[in-house]
PDB file of C-alpha atoms in Angstrom:
ATOM      1  CA  MET A   1     -11.879 -25.203  -1.517  1.00 46.00           C
ATOM      2  CA  VAL A   2     -10.054 -22.200  -2.963  1.00 47.00           C
ATOM      3  CA  LYS A   3      -9.337 -22.203  -6.668  1.00 47.00           C
ATOM      4  CA  GLU A   4      -5.815 -21.283  -7.644  1.00 49.00           C
ATOM      5  CA  ILE A   5      -5.806 -18.208  -9.840  1.00 47.00           C
ATOM      6  CA  SER A   6      -2.174 -17.166  -9.375  1.00 49.00           C
ATOM      7  CA  ALA A   7      -1.642 -16.803 -13.124  1.00 47.00           C
ATOM      8  CA  MET A   8      -4.205 -13.990 -13.145  1.00 48.00           C
ATOM      9  CA  SER A   9      -3.096 -12.179  -9.994  1.00 51.00           C
ATOM     10  CA  GLY A  10      -0.455  -9.991 -11.635  1.00 54.00           C
ATOM     11  CA  ALA A  11      -2.891  -8.893 -14.303  1.00 50.00           C
ATOM     12  CA  PHE A  12      -5.197  -7.191 -11.864  1.00 50.00           C
ATOM     13  CA  VAL A  13      -3.092  -5.980  -8.965  1.00 60.00           C
ATOM     14  CA  SER A  14       0.364  -5.006  -7.812  1.00 75.00           C
ATOM     15  CA  VAL A  15       1.591  -4.660  -4.255  1.00 80.00           C
ATOM     16  CA  ARG A  16       1.173  -1.014  -3.350  1.00 82.00           C
ATOM     17  CA  GLN A  17       1.042  -0.981   0.450  1.00 89.00           C
ATOM     18  CA  LEU A  18       2.673  -2.655   3.432  1.00 91.00           C
ATOM     19  CA  GLY A  19       0.714  -2.442   6.677  1.00 91.00           C
ATOM     20  CA  PHE A  20       2.201  -2.539  10.160  1.00 94.00           C
ATOM     21  CA  VAL A  21       0.320  -2.883  13.442  1.00 95.00           C
ATOM     22  CA  VAL A  22       2.148  -1.462  16.437  1.00 97.00           C
ATOM     23  CA  ARG A  23       1.679  -0.741  20.121  1.00 97.00           C
ATOM     24  CA  ASP A  24       3.352   2.707  20.065  1.00 98.00           C
ATOM     25  CA  LEU A  25       2.704   4.798  16.963  1.00 97.00           C
ATOM     26  CA  ASN A  26       4.917   7.717  18.011  1.00 97.00           C
ATOM     27  CA  ARG A  27       7.959   5.515  18.670  1.00 97.00           C
ATOM     28  CA  THR A  28       7.394   3.686  15.370  1.00 97.00           C
ATOM     29  CA  LEU A  29       7.058   6.938  13.391  1.00 97.00           C
ATOM     30  CA  GLU A  30      10.297   8.204  14.891  1.00 97.00           C
ATOM     31  CA  HIS A  31      12.059   5.015  13.771  1.00 97.00           C
ATOM     32  CA  TRP A  32      10.652   5.165  10.232  1.00 96.00           C
ATOM     33  CA  THR A  33      11.511   8.854   9.768  1.00 96.00           C
ATOM     34  CA  ARG A  34      14.856   9.144  11.595  1.00 96.00           C
ATOM     35  CA  ILE A  35      16.402   5.717  10.977  1.00 96.00           C
ATOM     36  CA  LEU A  36      14.790   4.587   7.713  1.00 95.00           C
ATOM     37  CA  GLY A  37      14.319   8.031   6.136  1.00 96.00           C
ATOM     38  CA  VAL A  38      10.699   7.414   5.154  1.00 96.00           C
ATOM     39  CA  GLY A  39       8.218  10.248   5.487  1.00 93.00           C
ATOM     40  CA  PRO A  40       6.655  12.614   6.021  1.00 94.00           C
ATOM     41  CA  PHE A  41       3.726  10.651   7.420  1.00 95.00           C
ATOM     42  CA  PHE A  42       0.137  11.841   7.133  1.00 94.00           C
ATOM     43  CA  THR A  43      -1.383  10.885  10.486  1.00 94.00           C
ATOM     44  CA  ILE A  44      -5.016  10.553  11.513  1.00 92.00           C
ATOM     45  CA  ARG A  45      -5.328  10.178  15.263  1.00 95.00           C
ATOM     46  CA  ASN A  46      -8.120   8.650  17.332  1.00 94.00           C
ATOM     47  CA  VAL A  47     -10.407   7.903  14.418  1.00 91.00           C
ATOM     48  CA  VAL A  48     -13.493   5.711  14.932  1.00 91.00           C
ATOM     49  CA  PRO A  49     -15.151   4.269  11.797  1.00 86.00           C
ATOM     50  CA  GLU A  50     -18.923   4.666  11.557  1.00 85.00           C
ATOM     51  CA  LYS A  51     -19.459   0.956  10.860  1.00 85.00           C
ATOM     52  CA  TRP A  52     -17.277  -2.019  11.688  1.00 86.00           C
ATOM     53  CA  HIS A  53     -17.443  -5.757  11.103  1.00 86.00           C
ATOM     54  CA  TYR A  54     -15.334  -8.384  12.804  1.00 87.00           C
ATOM     55  CA  ARG A  55     -15.410 -11.895  11.366  1.00 85.00           C
ATOM     56  CA  ARG A  56     -18.375 -10.934   9.183  1.00 82.00           C
ATOM     57  CA  GLN A  57     -20.476  -9.765  12.136  1.00 86.00           C
ATOM     58  CA  PRO A  58     -21.338  -6.174  13.134  1.00 88.00           C
ATOM     59  CA  SER A  59     -19.047  -5.147  15.960  1.00 90.00           C
ATOM     60  CA  PRO A  60     -18.178  -2.069  18.020  1.00 92.00           C
ATOM     61  CA  ALA A  61     -15.885   0.157  15.987  1.00 91.00           C
ATOM     62  CA  PRO A  62     -12.335   0.488  17.286  1.00 93.00           C
ATOM     63  CA  ARG A  63     -10.552   3.748  18.042  1.00 95.00           C
ATOM     64  CA  ALA A  64      -7.253   3.839  16.168  1.00 94.00           C
ATOM     65  CA  SER A  65      -4.545   6.097  14.832  1.00 95.00           C
ATOM     66  CA  ILE A  66      -3.247   5.550  11.317  1.00 93.00           C
ATOM     67  CA  ALA A  67      -0.147   6.992   9.654  1.00 94.00           C
ATOM     68  CA  LEU A  68       0.536   6.863   5.899  1.00 94.00           C
ATOM     69  CA  ALA A  69       3.666   7.698   3.914  1.00 94.00           C
ATOM     70  CA  ASN A  70       5.140   6.744   0.568  1.00 93.00           C
ATOM     71  CA  SER A  71       8.547   5.287  -0.113  1.00 93.00           C
ATOM     72  CA  GLY A  72       8.778   5.477  -3.876  1.00 91.00           C
ATOM     73  CA  ASP A  73       5.694   3.712  -5.272  1.00 88.00           C
ATOM     74  CA  LEU A  74       5.127   1.795  -2.043  1.00 90.00           C
ATOM     75  CA  GLN A  75       2.797   3.136   0.634  1.00 93.00           C
ATOM     76  CA  ILE A  76       3.566   2.422   4.281  1.00 94.00           C
ATOM     77  CA  GLU A  77       0.585   2.212   6.658  1.00 93.00           C
ATOM     78  CA  ILE A  78       1.164   2.103  10.405  1.00 95.00           C
ATOM     79  CA  ILE A  79      -1.787   1.391  12.713  1.00 95.00           C
ATOM     80  CA  GLN A  80      -2.181   1.642  16.478  1.00 96.00           C
ATOM     81  CA  GLN A  81      -5.464   0.544  18.050  1.00 96.00           C
ATOM     82  CA  HIS A  82      -6.320   2.393  21.267  1.00 97.00           C
ATOM     83  CA  ASP A  83      -9.016   0.110  22.692  1.00 97.00           C
ATOM     84  CA  ASP A  84      -9.800  -3.574  23.016  1.00 95.00           C
ATOM     85  CA  HIS A  85     -12.690  -3.788  20.536  1.00 95.00           C
ATOM     86  CA  PRO A  86     -12.468  -6.925  18.379  1.00 93.00           C
ATOM     87  CA  THR A  87     -10.335  -6.412  15.253  1.00 91.00           C
ATOM     88  CA  GLY A  88      -7.724  -8.264  13.277  1.00 91.00           C
ATOM     89  CA  TRP A  89      -5.223  -5.725  14.631  1.00 92.00           C
ATOM     90  CA  ARG A  90      -6.083  -6.652  18.213  1.00 94.00           C
ATOM     91  CA  ASP A  91      -5.818 -10.350  17.379  1.00 93.00           C
ATOM     92  CA  PHE A  92      -2.429  -9.802  15.731  1.00 91.00           C
ATOM     93  CA  LEU A  93      -1.013  -8.033  18.792  1.00 95.00           C
ATOM     94  CA  ALA A  94      -2.621 -10.506  21.218  1.00 95.00           C
ATOM     95  CA  SER A  95      -0.817 -13.350  19.423  1.00 94.00           C
ATOM     96  CA  GLY A  96       2.474 -11.808  20.553  1.00 95.00           C
ATOM     97  CA  ARG A  97       3.326 -10.203  17.238  1.00 94.00           C
ATOM     98  CA  GLU A  98       3.958  -6.579  16.344  1.00 94.00           C
ATOM     99  CA  GLY A  99       5.022  -5.072  13.037  1.00 92.00           C
ATOM    100  CA  PHE A 100       4.307  -6.220   9.495  1.00 92.00           C
ATOM    101  CA  GLN A 101       0.697  -7.418   9.297  1.00 90.00           C
ATOM    102  CA  HIS A 102      -0.687  -7.044   5.779  1.00 86.00           C
ATOM    103  CA  VAL A 103      -0.102  -6.346   2.108  1.00 85.00           C
ATOM    104  CA  SER A 104      -2.534  -4.350   0.041  1.00 80.00           C
ATOM    105  CA  SER A 105      -2.975  -3.653  -3.650  1.00 74.00           C
ATOM    106  CA  TRP A 106      -4.973  -1.402  -5.863  1.00 69.00           C
ATOM    107  CA  LEU A 107      -6.899  -2.906  -8.733  1.00 60.00           C
ATOM    108  CA  THR A 108      -5.837  -1.765 -12.158  1.00 63.00           C
ATOM    109  CA  HIS A 109      -8.935  -3.069 -13.972  1.00 63.00           C
ATOM    110  CA  ALA A 110     -11.607  -3.315 -11.300  1.00 59.00           C
ATOM    111  CA  GLY A 111     -14.554  -4.124 -13.587  1.00 62.00           C
ATOM    112  CA  LEU A 112     -12.784  -7.017 -15.240  1.00 64.00           C
ATOM    113  CA  PHE A 113     -11.478  -8.295 -11.923  1.00 62.00           C
ATOM    114  CA  LEU A 114     -14.936  -8.238 -10.339  1.00 63.00           C
ATOM    115  CA  THR A 115     -16.467 -10.062 -13.306  1.00 63.00           C
ATOM    116  CA  VAL A 116     -13.821 -12.785 -13.152  1.00 64.00           C
ATOM    117  CA  LEU A 117     -14.211 -12.999  -9.372  1.00 62.00           C
ATOM    118  CA  LEU A 118     -17.980 -13.388  -9.783  1.00 63.00           C
ATOM    119  CA  ALA A 119     -17.498 -16.157 -12.332  1.00 62.00           C
ATOM    120  CA  VAL A 120     -14.986 -18.023 -10.154  1.00 60.00           C
ATOM    121  CA  THR A 121     -17.218 -17.665  -7.100  1.00 57.00           C
ATOM    122  CA  LEU A 122     -20.315 -18.835  -8.947  1.00 56.00           C
ATOM    123  CA  SER A 123     -18.503 -21.803 -10.465  1.00 54.00           C
ATOM    124  CA  GLU A 124     -17.103 -22.756  -7.067  1.00 51.00           C
ATOM    125  CA  PHE A 125     -20.285 -22.399  -5.029  1.00 50.00           C
ATOM    126  CA  GLY A 126     -22.948 -23.087  -7.646  1.00 51.00           C
ATOM    127  CA  PHE A 127     -25.025 -20.945  -9.932  1.00 50.00           C
ATOM    128  CA  PRO A 128     -28.175 -19.535  -8.358  1.00 49.00           C
ATOM    129  CA  ALA A 129     -31.132 -19.063 -10.683  1.00 45.00           C
ATOM    130  CA  TRP A 130     -30.408 -15.359 -11.339  1.00 44.00           C
ATOM    131  CA  ALA A 131     -26.872 -16.216 -12.477  1.00 50.00           C
ATOM    132  CA  GLN A 132     -28.076 -18.725 -15.072  1.00 54.00           C
ATOM    133  CA  SER A 133     -29.534 -16.050 -17.307  1.00 57.00           C
ATOM    134  CA  PRO A 134     -28.268 -16.096 -20.894  1.00 63.00           C
ATOM    135  CA  LYS A 135     -27.507 -12.348 -20.654  1.00 60.00           C
ATOM    136  CA  LEU A 136     -25.130 -12.802 -17.702  1.00 58.00           C
ATOM    137  CA  GLN A 137     -23.490 -15.811 -19.351  1.00 60.00           C
ATOM    138  CA  ASP A 138     -22.932 -13.772 -22.543  1.00 64.00           C
ATOM    139  CA  GLN A 139     -21.372 -10.930 -20.518  1.00 60.00           C
ATOM    140  CA  LEU A 140     -19.061 -13.351 -18.718  1.00 59.00           C
ATOM    141  CA  GLU A 141     -18.017 -15.003 -21.996  1.00 63.00           C
ATOM    142  CA  GLN A 142     -17.294 -11.623 -23.597  1.00 62.00           C
ATOM    143  CA  THR A 143     -15.257 -10.568 -20.587  1.00 58.00           C
ATOM    144  CA  PHE A 144     -13.208 -13.757 -20.664  1.00 58.00           C
ATOM    145  CA  ARG A 145     -12.620 -13.416 -24.407  1.00 61.00           C
ATOM    146  CA  LEU A 146     -11.364  -9.834 -23.970  1.00 57.00           C
ATOM    147  CA  ALA A 147      -9.200 -10.878 -21.021  1.00 55.00           C
ATOM    148  CA  ALA A 148      -7.682 -13.688 -23.077  1.00 56.00           C
ATOM    149  CA  LEU A 149      -7.041 -11.401 -26.064  1.00 53.00           C
ATOM    150  CA  ASP A 150      -5.288  -8.905 -23.817  1.00 49.00           C
ATOM    151  CA  GLY A 151      -3.166 -11.694 -22.329  1.00 51.00           C
ATOM    152  CA  TRP A 152      -4.753 -11.415 -18.889  1.00 49.00           C
ATOM    153  CA  ILE A 153      -5.755 -15.064 -18.618  1.00 48.00           C
TER     154      ILE A 153
END
């Protein structure tokens, strides 16, 4: 079960990026720059990450090209995968879709967010022995008090 924490979501993040997965990066870049007026794009071609995981398992890293540009405060990311290694991008295209695939954000208060995430996760899935220490509980309580005072939760 996933706990609903929508009231907190705006406190930690804002939408900063829209991601698109496409079959033809060059054609897509031409459309974004000529028709939509977005650009210039910073493009990294034929990159292969050192490590890759697919569905939480180590997997062969894909070869992809990625283009990034800003339109005001919003970053546009366009991705083309060049091989058939398992990725969410490949799955998206194989399902018959192309285009908008994901939204991304940047944390504004990463430490606080991670502490709250830890607390929610531990309360959802149980507290292992290391998490039941009085010191950790005090830190979590202090974090929640500060978050509440600042109007975050």
